[in-house]
Coordinates of C-alpha atoms (C1' of nucleotides) in Angstrom, one line a residue:
Chain A
M3 CA 45.3 -74.4 -146.3
E4 CA 43.9 -72.4 -148.9
E5 CA 40.4 -71.5 -148.5
T6 CA 38.3 -71.4 -151.2
K7 CA 36.6 -67.6 -151.4
K8 CA 33.4 -68.0 -149.6
S9 CA 30.5 -66.1 -151.6
L10 CA 28.8 -63.6 -149.7
N11 CA 25.1 -63.2 -149.0
F12 CA 23.5 -59.7 -149.5
I13 CA 23.8 -59.0 -145.5
E14 CA 27.4 -59.4 -145.6
H15 CA 27.6 -57.3 -148.8
I16 CA 26.0 -54.5 -146.9
I17 CA 28.6 -55.0 -143.9
E18 CA 31.4 -55.1 -146.3
E19 CA 30.0 -51.9 -147.9
D20 CA 29.8 -50.4 -144.4
L21 CA 33.2 -51.3 -143.5
E22 CA 34.6 -49.9 -146.7
E23 CA 32.8 -46.5 -146.1
G24 CA 34.5 -46.0 -142.7
Y25 CA 32.8 -48.2 -140.2
S26 CA 35.6 -49.5 -138.0
N27 CA 35.3 -53.5 -137.4
D28 CA 35.0 -52.6 -133.7
A29 CA 31.9 -51.1 -134.1
L30 CA 30.1 -54.1 -135.3
R31 CA 27.7 -55.5 -133.0
F32 CA 24.6 -57.8 -133.5
R33 CA 21.7 -59.2 -131.6
F34 CA 19.2 -62.0 -131.5
P35 CA 16.0 -60.6 -130.3
P36 CA 13.4 -63.3 -129.5
E37 CA 10.1 -62.5 -127.8
P38 CA 9.6 -65.2 -124.7
N39 CA 6.2 -66.2 -125.9
G40 CA 6.9 -69.5 -127.2
Y41 CA 9.8 -72.0 -128.1
L42 CA 12.4 -71.5 -130.7
H43 CA 12.1 -73.2 -134.1
L44 CA 14.0 -73.7 -137.2
G45 CA 13.2 -70.4 -138.5
H46 CA 14.9 -68.9 -135.4
A47 CA 17.9 -71.3 -136.0
S48 CA 18.3 -69.5 -139.2
S49 CA 18.4 -66.1 -137.5
I50 CA 20.6 -67.4 -134.9
C51 CA 22.9 -68.8 -137.1
L52 CA 23.0 -65.5 -139.0
N53 CA 23.4 -62.9 -136.4
F54 CA 25.8 -65.3 -134.2
G55 CA 27.6 -66.5 -137.5
L56 CA 28.0 -62.8 -138.5
G57 CA 29.6 -62.5 -135.2
E58 CA 31.9 -65.1 -135.6
T59 CA 33.2 -63.9 -139.0
Y60 CA 33.7 -60.4 -137.9
N61 CA 34.6 -61.2 -134.5
A62 CA 32.0 -59.0 -133.1
P63 CA 29.8 -59.5 -130.1
V64 CA 26.3 -60.6 -130.2
N65 CA 23.8 -60.1 -127.6
L66 CA 20.8 -62.3 -126.5
R67 CA 18.1 -59.8 -126.1
F68 CA 14.4 -60.6 -125.3
D69 CA 11.7 -58.5 -126.5
D70 CA 9.8 -58.7 -123.6
T71 CA 7.4 -55.7 -123.9
N72 CA 4.0 -57.7 -123.6
P73 CA 3.6 -59.2 -120.3
A74 CA 0.1 -60.8 -121.6
K75 CA 2.0 -63.6 -123.6
E76 CA 5.3 -63.7 -122.0
E77 CA 6.7 -66.1 -119.5
K78 CA 10.0 -67.0 -117.8
E79 CA 9.4 -70.6 -118.8
Y80 CA 10.1 -69.4 -122.5
V81 CA 13.0 -67.3 -121.5
D82 CA 14.7 -70.5 -119.9
A83 CA 14.1 -72.5 -122.8
I84 CA 15.4 -70.1 -125.5
K85 CA 18.4 -69.8 -123.4
R86 CA 18.9 -73.5 -123.2
D87 CA 18.4 -73.8 -127.2
V88 CA 20.9 -71.0 -128.0
E89 CA 23.3 -72.7 -126.0
W90 CA 22.6 -76.1 -127.2
M91 CA 23.4 -74.6 -130.9
G92 CA 26.8 -73.9 -129.7
F93 CA 26.5 -70.1 -129.6
K94 CA 28.0 -67.8 -126.8
W95 CA 26.2 -64.4 -126.4
D96 CA 27.8 -61.3 -125.1
K97 CA 25.3 -59.8 -123.1
E98 CA 21.8 -61.1 -121.8
C99 CA 19.7 -58.2 -122.2
Y100 CA 15.9 -57.5 -121.6
A101 CA 13.8 -54.7 -123.2
S102 CA 12.4 -54.3 -120.0
D103 CA 15.7 -53.2 -118.8
Y104 CA 15.1 -50.1 -120.8
F105 CA 11.6 -49.2 -119.6
Q106 CA 12.9 -46.1 -117.4
E107 CA 14.7 -44.6 -120.6
L108 CA 11.7 -45.4 -122.9
Y109 CA 9.5 -43.6 -120.5
D110 CA 12.0 -40.6 -120.0
W111 CA 12.2 -40.5 -123.9
A112 CA 8.4 -40.4 -124.3
V113 CA 8.0 -37.7 -122.0
M114 CA 10.6 -35.8 -124.1
L115 CA 8.7 -36.4 -127.2
I116 CA 5.5 -35.2 -125.7
K117 CA 7.6 -31.9 -124.6
S118 CA 8.7 -31.4 -128.0
G119 CA 5.1 -31.8 -129.2
K120 CA 5.6 -35.1 -131.2
A121 CA 3.8 -37.2 -129.3
Y122 CA -0.2 -37.0 -127.6
V123 CA -2.3 -38.9 -125.2
D124 CA -5.6 -40.1 -127.4
S125 CA -8.6 -41.1 -125.4
Q126 CA -10.8 -42.8 -128.0
S127 CA -11.6 -46.2 -128.5
S128 CA -9.5 -48.7 -130.6
E129 CA -12.4 -48.9 -132.8
A130 CA -12.5 -45.1 -133.3
M131 CA -8.8 -44.7 -133.9
A132 CA -8.9 -47.7 -136.6
E133 CA -11.6 -45.7 -138.5
Q134 CA -9.6 -42.3 -138.5
K135 CA -6.6 -44.5 -139.6
G136 CA -7.6 -44.9 -143.1
T137 CA -6.9 -47.9 -145.3
P138 CA -4.0 -48.6 -147.5
T139 CA -5.6 -47.0 -150.2
E140 CA -7.0 -44.1 -148.4
P141 CA -5.4 -41.6 -146.1
G142 CA -6.4 -41.1 -142.6
V143 CA -7.7 -38.2 -140.9
D144 CA -6.4 -36.6 -137.9
G145 CA -8.4 -37.5 -134.3
P146 CA -10.0 -34.9 -131.8
Y147 CA -7.0 -35.3 -129.1
R148 CA -4.3 -34.7 -131.7
N149 CA -3.7 -31.3 -130.9
R150 CA -3.9 -31.6 -127.2
P151 CA -2.0 -29.1 -125.3
V152 CA 1.6 -30.6 -124.1
E153 CA 0.9 -29.9 -120.5
E154 CA -2.4 -31.9 -120.4
N155 CA -0.6 -34.8 -122.3
L156 CA 2.2 -34.6 -120.0
D157 CA -0.2 -35.0 -116.9
L158 CA -2.3 -37.9 -118.7
F159 CA 0.9 -39.8 -119.4
E160 CA 2.3 -39.5 -115.9
R161 CA -1.3 -40.5 -114.9
M162 CA -1.0 -43.4 -117.2
K163 CA 1.8 -44.5 -115.6
N164 CA 0.5 -43.8 -112.0
G165 CA -2.2 -46.6 -112.6
E166 CA -4.9 -44.1 -112.5
F167 CA -6.6 -45.5 -115.5
E168 CA -7.9 -48.7 -116.6
E169 CA -6.8 -50.6 -119.7
G170 CA -7.9 -49.0 -123.1
K171 CA -8.8 -45.6 -121.7
H172 CA -5.8 -43.8 -123.1
V173 CA -2.8 -44.2 -125.3
L174 CA 0.2 -42.4 -125.9
R175 CA 0.6 -41.9 -129.7
A176 CA 3.6 -40.5 -131.9
K177 CA 2.3 -37.0 -133.8
I178 CA 3.4 -38.1 -137.5
D179 CA 1.3 -38.1 -140.5
M180 CA -2.2 -39.4 -140.5
A181 CA -2.0 -39.3 -144.3
S182 CA 1.3 -41.3 -144.7
P183 CA 1.2 -43.8 -147.5
N184 CA 2.9 -46.1 -144.9
M185 CA 0.1 -47.0 -142.5
L186 CA 2.5 -47.4 -139.7
M187 CA 3.3 -43.8 -139.7
R188 CA -0.3 -42.5 -139.0
D189 CA 0.4 -41.7 -135.4
P190 CA 1.6 -45.1 -134.2
I191 CA 0.8 -46.0 -130.7
L192 CA 3.8 -45.9 -128.4
Y193 CA 2.5 -46.9 -125.1
R194 CA -0.7 -48.5 -123.7
V195 CA -1.9 -49.3 -120.2
L196 CA -1.8 -52.9 -119.5
H197 CA -2.4 -53.8 -115.8
K198 CA -0.6 -57.2 -115.7
A199 CA 2.4 -58.2 -114.0
H200 CA 5.7 -58.8 -115.9
H201 CA 8.0 -61.7 -115.4
R202 CA 10.6 -59.5 -114.8
T203 CA 9.4 -56.1 -113.6
N204 CA 6.6 -57.6 -111.8
T205 CA 3.7 -54.7 -111.3
D206 CA 6.5 -51.7 -111.4
W207 CA 4.9 -50.7 -114.5
C208 CA 1.5 -50.5 -115.9
I209 CA 2.0 -48.8 -119.0
Y210 CA 4.2 -51.0 -121.5
P211 CA 5.9 -49.6 -124.5
M212 CA 5.1 -50.8 -128.1
Y213 CA 7.6 -52.9 -130.3
D214 CA 8.3 -49.9 -132.5
W215 CA 8.8 -47.7 -129.4
T216 CA 11.2 -50.3 -128.3
H217 CA 13.2 -52.2 -130.6
G218 CA 15.3 -49.3 -132.3
Q219 CA 15.9 -47.8 -129.1
S220 CA 17.2 -51.1 -127.5
D221 CA 19.5 -51.4 -130.4
Y222 CA 20.7 -48.1 -129.8
L223 CA 21.4 -48.5 -126.0
E224 CA 23.4 -51.5 -126.8
Q225 CA 25.1 -50.0 -129.7
V226 CA 23.9 -52.8 -132.3
S227 CA 25.4 -52.0 -135.5
H228 CA 23.0 -54.1 -137.8
S229 CA 19.7 -55.0 -136.6
L230 CA 18.5 -57.8 -138.6
C231 CA 14.8 -59.1 -138.7
T232 CA 12.4 -60.5 -141.2
L233 CA 10.9 -59.0 -144.3
E234 CA 7.5 -58.4 -142.6
F235 CA 9.5 -55.8 -140.7
L236 CA 10.5 -53.7 -143.7
P237 CA 7.6 -51.3 -143.5
H238 CA 8.4 -50.7 -140.1
R239 CA 12.0 -49.5 -141.1
E240 CA 10.5 -45.9 -141.7
L241 CA 9.4 -45.8 -138.0
Y242 CA 12.2 -47.4 -136.7
D243 CA 14.2 -44.5 -138.4
W244 CA 11.7 -41.8 -137.1
C245 CA 12.2 -42.7 -133.5
L246 CA 16.1 -42.8 -133.7
D247 CA 15.8 -39.4 -135.3
Q248 CA 14.1 -38.3 -132.1
L249 CA 17.2 -39.4 -130.0
V250 CA 20.1 -40.1 -131.3
S251 CA 23.3 -38.1 -130.7
N252 CA 26.3 -37.5 -133.4
N253 CA 29.0 -39.2 -131.2
K254 CA 27.1 -42.8 -130.9
L255 CA 26.4 -45.4 -133.3
R256 CA 23.3 -45.2 -135.0
P257 CA 21.7 -49.0 -136.0
K258 CA 20.5 -49.9 -139.1
Q259 CA 17.4 -52.3 -139.6
R260 CA 17.8 -54.6 -142.6
E261 CA 15.5 -57.2 -143.7
F262 CA 15.7 -60.8 -144.8
A263 CA 13.1 -63.6 -145.8
R264 CA 12.0 -65.8 -143.3
R265 CA 13.0 -69.6 -143.9
N266 CA 10.0 -71.8 -144.7
L267 CA 10.4 -75.5 -144.5
S268 CA 8.2 -78.0 -146.6
H269 CA 5.7 -80.3 -145.0
T270 CA 5.6 -78.2 -141.6
V271 CA 4.7 -75.0 -140.2
V272 CA 7.4 -72.2 -138.6
S273 CA 5.0 -70.1 -136.9
K274 CA 4.8 -69.6 -133.1
R275 CA 1.4 -69.2 -133.0
K276 CA 0.6 -72.4 -135.3
L277 CA 3.1 -74.4 -133.0
L278 CA 1.3 -73.2 -129.8
K279 CA -2.0 -74.4 -131.6
L280 CA -0.5 -78.0 -132.2
V281 CA 0.5 -78.3 -128.8
E282 CA -2.8 -76.8 -127.2
E283 CA -4.9 -79.0 -129.3
G284 CA -2.8 -82.0 -128.2
V285 CA -1.9 -82.8 -131.9
V286 CA 1.7 -83.3 -130.5
S287 CA 2.8 -83.8 -126.8
G288 CA 4.5 -80.5 -126.2
W289 CA 6.7 -78.2 -127.7
D290 CA 9.5 -80.8 -127.6
D291 CA 7.6 -83.5 -129.4
P292 CA 9.9 -85.2 -131.6
R293 CA 7.8 -84.2 -134.6
M294 CA 8.1 -80.6 -133.8
P295 CA 10.3 -78.1 -136.1
T296 CA 11.3 -76.7 -132.7
I297 CA 15.0 -76.6 -131.8
S298 CA 14.0 -78.4 -128.7
G299 CA 11.7 -81.0 -130.7
L300 CA 14.9 -81.3 -133.0
R301 CA 17.2 -82.0 -130.0
R302 CA 14.9 -84.6 -128.8
R303 CA 14.4 -86.4 -132.0
G304 CA 18.3 -86.7 -132.1
Y305 CA 19.4 -84.0 -134.5
T306 CA 22.8 -82.5 -133.8
P307 CA 23.4 -78.9 -133.5
E308 CA 26.2 -79.3 -136.2
A309 CA 23.4 -80.8 -138.3
I310 CA 21.2 -77.7 -137.9
R311 CA 24.0 -75.0 -138.6
N312 CA 25.0 -76.9 -141.6
F313 CA 21.8 -76.9 -143.0
A314 CA 21.2 -73.0 -141.7
D315 CA 24.6 -72.4 -143.8
T316 CA 23.7 -74.1 -146.7
I317 CA 20.2 -72.5 -147.2
G318 CA 21.6 -69.2 -146.5
I319 CA 19.6 -65.9 -146.5
A320 CA 18.2 -63.7 -149.2
K321 CA 15.0 -61.8 -149.9
R322 CA 12.8 -63.8 -151.4
E323 CA 9.9 -66.1 -150.7
N324 CA 11.1 -69.9 -150.3
I325 CA 10.0 -73.2 -149.2
V326 CA 13.1 -75.4 -148.1
D327 CA 12.8 -79.0 -149.2
V328 CA 12.9 -81.0 -145.7
S329 CA 15.0 -83.6 -147.7
L330 CA 17.9 -81.0 -147.4
L331 CA 17.7 -81.0 -143.6
E332 CA 17.6 -84.7 -143.4
F333 CA 20.7 -84.7 -145.7
H334 CA 22.4 -83.2 -143.3
V335 CA 21.5 -84.9 -140.2
R336 CA 22.6 -88.1 -142.1
E337 CA 25.9 -86.6 -143.1
H338 CA 26.7 -85.8 -139.5
L339 CA 25.4 -89.0 -137.8
N340 CA 27.0 -91.2 -140.0
K341 CA 30.3 -89.7 -139.1
I342 CA 29.5 -90.1 -135.3
S343 CA 27.1 -92.9 -134.8
P344 CA 28.1 -96.4 -133.4
R345 CA 26.5 -99.0 -135.6
V346 CA 24.4 -101.8 -133.5
M347 CA 22.0 -104.4 -134.6
A348 CA 18.2 -104.2 -134.0
V349 CA 15.3 -105.8 -135.5
L350 CA 11.9 -104.0 -135.8
N351 CA 9.8 -106.6 -137.3
P352 CA 10.9 -110.0 -136.2
L353 CA 10.8 -113.1 -138.3
K354 CA 12.2 -116.4 -136.5
L355 CA 15.1 -117.7 -138.2
V356 CA 16.5 -121.2 -137.4
I357 CA 19.8 -122.7 -138.2
T358 CA 19.0 -126.2 -138.4
N359 CA 22.9 -127.4 -138.3
Y360 CA 23.9 -124.9 -135.7
P361 CA 24.1 -127.2 -132.3
E362 CA 21.2 -126.4 -129.8
G363 CA 22.4 -124.6 -126.8
Q364 CA 25.6 -123.3 -128.3
E365 CA 26.5 -119.5 -128.5
E366 CA 29.6 -117.8 -129.8
W367 CA 30.6 -114.0 -129.8
L368 CA 31.3 -112.2 -132.8
T369 CA 33.4 -109.3 -133.5
A370 CA 31.6 -106.5 -134.9
E371 CA 33.0 -103.0 -136.1
N372 CA 31.3 -100.1 -134.3
N373 CA 31.9 -97.5 -137.2
P374 CA 33.4 -98.1 -140.4
E375 CA 33.7 -94.2 -140.9
D376 CA 35.7 -93.8 -137.6
E377 CA 38.8 -96.4 -137.2
S378 CA 39.0 -95.5 -133.4
A379 CA 35.4 -96.5 -132.7
G380 CA 36.8 -100.2 -132.2
F381 CA 34.9 -103.1 -131.8
R382 CA 32.2 -104.9 -129.8
E383 CA 31.1 -108.5 -129.3
V384 CA 27.6 -109.7 -130.5
P385 CA 26.2 -113.0 -129.5
F386 CA 25.3 -115.6 -132.1
S387 CA 23.1 -118.6 -131.6
R388 CA 20.8 -121.2 -133.4
E389 CA 17.6 -119.0 -132.9
L390 CA 17.6 -115.6 -134.6
Y391 CA 15.2 -112.8 -135.5
I392 CA 15.8 -111.2 -138.8
E393 CA 13.2 -108.5 -140.3
Q394 CA 10.3 -109.9 -142.2
E395 CA 10.9 -107.7 -144.9
D396 CA 14.1 -109.7 -145.4
F397 CA 12.7 -112.8 -146.4
R398 CA 10.5 -113.9 -149.2
E399 CA 9.8 -117.4 -150.5
E400 CA 10.4 -116.3 -154.3
A401 CA 11.8 -113.3 -155.6
N402 CA 13.5 -112.3 -158.7
R403 CA 17.1 -111.3 -159.2
K404 CA 16.8 -107.8 -157.8
F405 CA 15.9 -109.0 -154.6
F406 CA 19.1 -109.2 -153.0
R407 CA 17.9 -110.7 -149.5
L408 CA 16.9 -113.9 -148.3
K409 CA 14.7 -116.3 -150.4
L410 CA 14.2 -120.1 -150.7
G411 CA 17.3 -121.9 -151.6
G412 CA 19.3 -118.5 -151.7
E413 CA 22.3 -117.5 -149.9
V414 CA 22.9 -114.3 -147.6
R415 CA 25.4 -113.0 -145.3
L416 CA 24.4 -112.6 -141.7
K417 CA 26.5 -109.4 -140.8
N418 CA 29.5 -110.1 -138.9
G419 CA 28.4 -113.7 -138.9
Y420 CA 28.2 -116.8 -141.3
I421 CA 26.6 -117.2 -144.7
I422 CA 23.3 -119.0 -144.7
K423 CA 21.2 -120.7 -147.2
A424 CA 17.1 -120.8 -146.7
E425 CA 15.8 -124.4 -146.9
S426 CA 12.3 -124.0 -146.1
C427 CA 9.6 -122.0 -143.9
T428 CA 6.7 -122.6 -141.9
K429 CA 3.2 -120.8 -142.2
D430 CA 0.4 -120.2 -139.7
A431 CA -3.2 -121.0 -140.6
E432 CA -3.5 -117.5 -142.4
G433 CA -0.7 -118.3 -144.8
N434 CA 1.8 -116.0 -142.8
I435 CA 5.4 -117.0 -142.7
I436 CA 6.2 -117.6 -138.9
E437 CA 9.4 -119.1 -139.2
V438 CA 12.5 -119.8 -141.9
Q439 CA 14.8 -122.8 -141.5
C440 CA 18.3 -122.4 -143.0
T441 CA 21.6 -124.1 -143.0
Y442 CA 25.0 -122.0 -142.4
D443 CA 28.5 -122.5 -143.6
P444 CA 30.9 -123.1 -140.7
K445 CA 33.7 -121.9 -142.7
S446 CA 32.2 -118.7 -143.7
K447 CA 32.6 -116.7 -140.4
S448 CA 33.2 -113.3 -140.9
G449 CA 36.9 -112.0 -140.5
S450 CA 38.0 -115.7 -140.4
G451 CA 40.0 -115.5 -143.4
T452 CA 39.2 -118.7 -145.1
E453 CA 38.3 -119.1 -148.8
E454 CA 34.6 -119.4 -147.8
S455 CA 34.7 -116.4 -145.7
L456 CA 35.7 -114.2 -148.6
R457 CA 32.9 -115.5 -150.8
K458 CA 31.0 -112.9 -152.3
V459 CA 27.1 -113.2 -151.7
K460 CA 24.8 -110.5 -152.9
G461 CA 23.0 -109.5 -149.6
T462 CA 23.7 -109.0 -146.0
L463 CA 21.1 -109.1 -143.4
H464 CA 21.1 -107.7 -139.9
W465 CA 20.0 -109.6 -137.2
V466 CA 20.0 -110.6 -133.3
S467 CA 19.8 -113.6 -131.2
T468 CA 16.4 -114.3 -129.9
R469 CA 18.0 -115.6 -126.6
H470 CA 20.2 -112.7 -126.1
A471 CA 18.1 -109.7 -127.7
F472 CA 16.0 -107.4 -125.2
E473 CA 12.9 -105.5 -126.1
A474 CA 12.7 -101.7 -126.1
E475 CA 10.1 -99.3 -127.2
V476 CA 10.9 -97.8 -130.7
R477 CA 8.9 -94.7 -132.0
L478 CA 8.9 -93.9 -135.6
Y479 CA 8.1 -90.7 -136.9
D480 CA 6.4 -89.5 -140.2
R481 CA 6.0 -85.9 -141.2
L482 CA 3.6 -83.8 -139.4
F483 CA 1.7 -82.8 -142.2
N484 CA 0.6 -84.3 -145.5
D485 CA 1.1 -81.2 -147.7
E486 CA 4.0 -79.6 -148.8
N487 CA 2.8 -76.3 -147.8
P488 CA 0.3 -76.8 -145.1
D489 CA -0.4 -73.1 -144.6
G490 CA -0.1 -72.0 -148.2
H491 CA -3.8 -72.8 -148.7
K492 CA -6.3 -69.8 -148.8
D493 CA -9.5 -71.9 -148.4
K494 CA -8.1 -74.6 -146.1
D495 CA -6.8 -74.4 -142.5
F496 CA -3.4 -75.9 -141.9
M497 CA -4.8 -78.0 -139.3
E498 CA -6.8 -80.0 -142.0
F499 CA -3.5 -81.5 -143.4
V500 CA -2.3 -82.9 -140.2
N501 CA -1.0 -86.3 -140.7
Q502 CA -2.9 -88.7 -138.5
N503 CA -0.2 -91.3 -138.6
S504 CA 2.9 -89.5 -137.6
L505 CA 3.8 -91.5 -134.8
N506 CA 4.2 -95.0 -134.7
K507 CA 5.2 -97.1 -131.4
I508 CA 6.5 -100.7 -131.9
T509 CA 8.6 -103.2 -130.0
G510 CA 11.9 -103.9 -131.2
F511 CA 14.7 -106.4 -130.3
L512 CA 17.9 -105.2 -129.5
E513 CA 21.4 -106.5 -129.3
P514 CA 22.6 -106.6 -125.7
S515 CA 25.3 -103.9 -126.0
L516 CA 22.4 -101.3 -126.0
K517 CA 21.3 -102.3 -122.5
D518 CA 23.7 -99.5 -121.1
A519 CA 22.4 -96.9 -123.3
I520 CA 21.4 -93.5 -121.8
V521 CA 19.2 -90.8 -122.6
G522 CA 20.6 -88.8 -125.5
D523 CA 22.8 -91.5 -127.0
R524 CA 22.8 -91.6 -130.5
F525 CA 23.1 -95.1 -132.8
Q526 CA 23.0 -96.3 -136.5
F527 CA 20.6 -99.3 -136.2
Q528 CA 22.2 -100.9 -139.1
R529 CA 20.2 -101.2 -142.3
L530 CA 17.5 -99.2 -140.7
G531 CA 18.2 -95.7 -139.7
Y532 CA 19.5 -93.4 -137.1
F533 CA 18.1 -93.7 -133.3
N534 CA 18.7 -92.1 -130.2
V535 CA 17.3 -92.7 -126.5
D536 CA 14.3 -90.5 -125.6
K537 CA 13.6 -88.9 -122.3
D538 CA 10.8 -91.4 -121.6
T539 CA 13.3 -93.9 -121.0
T540 CA 12.5 -95.5 -117.6
A541 CA 14.7 -98.2 -115.5
E542 CA 12.5 -100.9 -116.8
K543 CA 12.2 -99.9 -120.4
L544 CA 14.5 -98.1 -123.1
V545 CA 12.8 -95.8 -125.3
F546 CA 14.1 -94.8 -128.7
N547 CA 13.2 -92.4 -131.4
R548 CA 13.9 -92.8 -134.9
T549 CA 15.9 -89.5 -135.8
V550 CA 15.9 -90.4 -139.5
T551 CA 15.7 -93.3 -142.0
L552 CA 18.8 -94.2 -143.7
R553 CA 18.7 -93.4 -147.6
D554 CA 16.7 -96.0 -149.1
T555 CA 17.2 -96.8 -152.7
W556 CA 15.5 -100.2 -152.2
A557 CA 12.4 -98.6 -151.4
K558 CA 12.5 -96.4 -154.1
I559 CA 13.0 -99.6 -156.4
Q560 CA 9.9 -101.2 -154.8
Q561 CA 7.8 -97.8 -155.6
K562 CA 8.6 -98.0 -159.0
N563 CA 7.1 -101.5 -159.4
Chain B
rU17 C1' -8.1 -49.0 -156.0
rG18 C1' -2.3 -46.7 -153.1
rG19 C1' 2.3 -47.4 -151.2
rC20 C1' 6.8 -50.8 -150.5
rC21 C1' 9.4 -55.5 -151.5
rC22 C1' 10.5 -59.7 -154.4
rA23 C1' 11.4 -63.0 -159.4
rU24 C1' 18.0 -67.5 -161.4
rG25 C1' 16.8 -75.6 -162.8
rG26 C1' 12.2 -79.9 -158.9
rU27 C1' 14.3 -77.0 -154.1
rG28 C1' 17.6 -73.4 -151.8
rU29 C1' 21.4 -70.1 -152.6
rA30 C1' 25.9 -68.0 -155.4
rA31 C1' 27.8 -65.2 -159.8
rU32 C1' 34.7 -61.1 -158.8
rU33 C1' 29.2 -55.3 -159.0
rG34 C1' 28.4 -55.1 -166.9
rG35 C1' 32.5 -59.9 -168.9
rC36 C1' 32.3 -68.1 -170.2
rA37 C1' 25.5 -68.8 -165.2
rA38 C1' 28.2 -71.8 -160.5
rC39 C1' 27.8 -74.9 -155.5
rA40 C1' 24.6 -78.1 -152.4
rC41 C1' 20.3 -81.1 -152.1
rA42 C1' 16.7 -83.8 -154.8
rG43 C1' 16.3 -87.2 -159.4
rC44 C1' 18.4 -90.7 -163.2
rU45 C1' 22.8 -94.0 -164.7
rG46 C1' 27.0 -96.8 -163.4
rG47 C1' 31.3 -98.6 -160.0
rU48 C1' 32.9 -99.9 -155.0
rU49 C1' 30.9 -102.1 -150.5
rU50 C1' 30.0 -107.8 -145.1
rU51 C1' 24.8 -101.8 -144.3
rG52 C1' 20.2 -101.5 -151.1
rG53 C1' 24.2 -97.1 -145.8
rU54 C1' 29.0 -94.6 -147.0
rC55 C1' 32.1 -93.3 -151.1
rC56 C1' 33.3 -92.5 -156.3
rA57 C1' 32.0 -91.3 -161.4
rG58 C1' 28.7 -89.3 -164.7
rU59 C1' 23.8 -87.2 -166.2
rC60 C1' 19.5 -84.1 -166.2
rG61 C1' 18.1 -79.1 -166.1
rU62 C1' 17.7 -72.1 -165.4
rU63 C1' 18.2 -65.9 -165.6
rC64 C1' 9.3 -64.5 -165.6
rU65 C1' 7.8 -61.7 -170.2
rA66 C1' 8.6 -57.8 -174.1
rG67 C1' 11.3 -53.8 -175.2
rG68 C1' 15.6 -50.5 -174.5
rU69 C1' 21.0 -49.0 -173.3
rU70 C1' 25.8 -51.5 -174.5
rC71 C1' 30.8 -54.5 -178.1
rG72 C1' 28.7 -57.0 -174.1
rA73 C1' 22.8 -57.6 -169.7
rG74 C1' 20.9 -62.6 -164.6
rU75 C1' 23.2 -57.9 -163.2
rC76 C1' 21.2 -51.0 -165.4
rC77 C1' 16.3 -48.4 -167.5
rU78 C1' 11.0 -48.6 -169.3
rA79 C1' 6.3 -51.4 -169.3
rG80 C1' 4.1 -55.8 -168.5
rU81 C1' 2.8 -60.2 -165.9
rG82 C1' 3.1 -63.3 -161.3
rG83 C1' 3.8 -63.5 -156.1
rG84 C1' 4.3 -61.3 -151.2
rC85 C1' 4.0 -57.2 -147.1
rC86 C1' 1.0 -53.1 -145.1
rA87 C1' -5.5 -50.9 -142.0
rA88 C1' -3.2 -55.5 -133.5
rC89 C1' -3.7 -51.0 -127.6
rC90 C1' 1.0 -58.3 -131.0
rA91 C1' 6.3 -58.8 -132.0

RNA sequence: UGGCCCAUGGUGUAAUUGGCAACACAGCUGGUUUUGGUCCAGUCGUUCUAGGUUCGAGUCCUAGUGGGCCAACCA
């Protein structure tokens, strides 16, 4: 099969260039390096697809590396959740790595740095150091400890490691240039004292390396060829390279850091800090609340890994600011779910429909196609009887020609069943329609092949038999934020845009075949949308999440009028 | 009042590296359809501005404009 030439993103161009300039394909290695301080979200999904995707196209290994240098924020719970999410996405990492595995090397390298006069122990307060650091427009000035003798630095650093000092008393700083136009080069802190247990090294260490003294070295130790991160790390690149300069040897590969723009999604936030706030303030039920843009939330909502990967591939990667429209994500779930979801009938806003010429007490089982997109999906039987539920929105006493549904005197087909005609309706004291009476054409049965069954009527309705249907909880979701860019307002906090009606729990009436559904099962409720079974399901009650609605042209027509 | 990064339709990304601006989504029109779904066809619309180099510029240069990042013992 001729494959159309795929266009490359700018990262792939860089790699192609490296390959042309003599990089061996065997030297390619990537990594996905999350900090285990929260759950992965759609932004991470993009990065995962980028790195692991590169691994697949170049047949190169990809490490999963936990950037765990801050025990104050990191937990094993997050490590486990991250591994689960990456696996669910369908990717296999080569090595499972931890920055904390390199603490000894990092310490040794720091000692080496001190010995060569390129690092010193600073004993000032953080305020004093901040003051000397200057501002983006003004150079910094040297601090009083900058020229501390090597022996004294060595002694103090060792005692920091031995736990002789409390937090904040001393730090180890690189000696670079307090006047550099790049703030990060103004003698960055390399090590700080933290008397906290680490989820892996426990209390073995009480000094912890900073990000900049860890990331490049970790890449180097793992021989990662291309270290990809988001744009806000661009200013760190100079420091990344400075750190590598201190320790790379000629016969080993020198990693390259390259930066891409993080993906923003409209009507949501993708920042661990902000997602954490939604969880802590109880706006959502947890990190895996189906409204969350986390991978675990999307999974619970009924999204498939394929949908997310296709989405990530479609939006690609670049260097400019962006807000990707959620409709693109929704397109990809629908596209996949349409292919794989069995069709079923469920009524969410029931209106009783009585077929007056259908014998009382009679029932029959009609044959229904499971998935018109998949011949192998087969057929099932659905029960039909005199009393049915249809959707309230599917009946009007009067309506114009654009309304393809049931109206008095009008005809409609009941999906997989008969053509019916509405004759009358009953109202309660407030004037609400509570029942519709209709007649059916016994010869019009679907699939019977009779002349009547072949008749074209404009509308087809889904339905359930009142006697056979069973109740289930159905959770309908709306976007979590009313604003397209909730954290894009300087004067307003993103929390102000939280949609108060993002969750609507209702009771639905489902066809009996659904009784055996188990957690995670996905269905298309015909004419309504895609739904999956939520983990809150119990032996007594099934709970469904609406993953996404079907495309709804009728809703658009109505909006216009 | 500094340094760095970025600028292509409503959205996201491409453009054989200087050679006919393309793909997907969204929107709109129509067709098919026992899901107002799917599918099919059509349509809409773009290189931030001003100069320059060139036979030729989205691509290179200069200036401007707009947006972003940088002053955590976070990553």
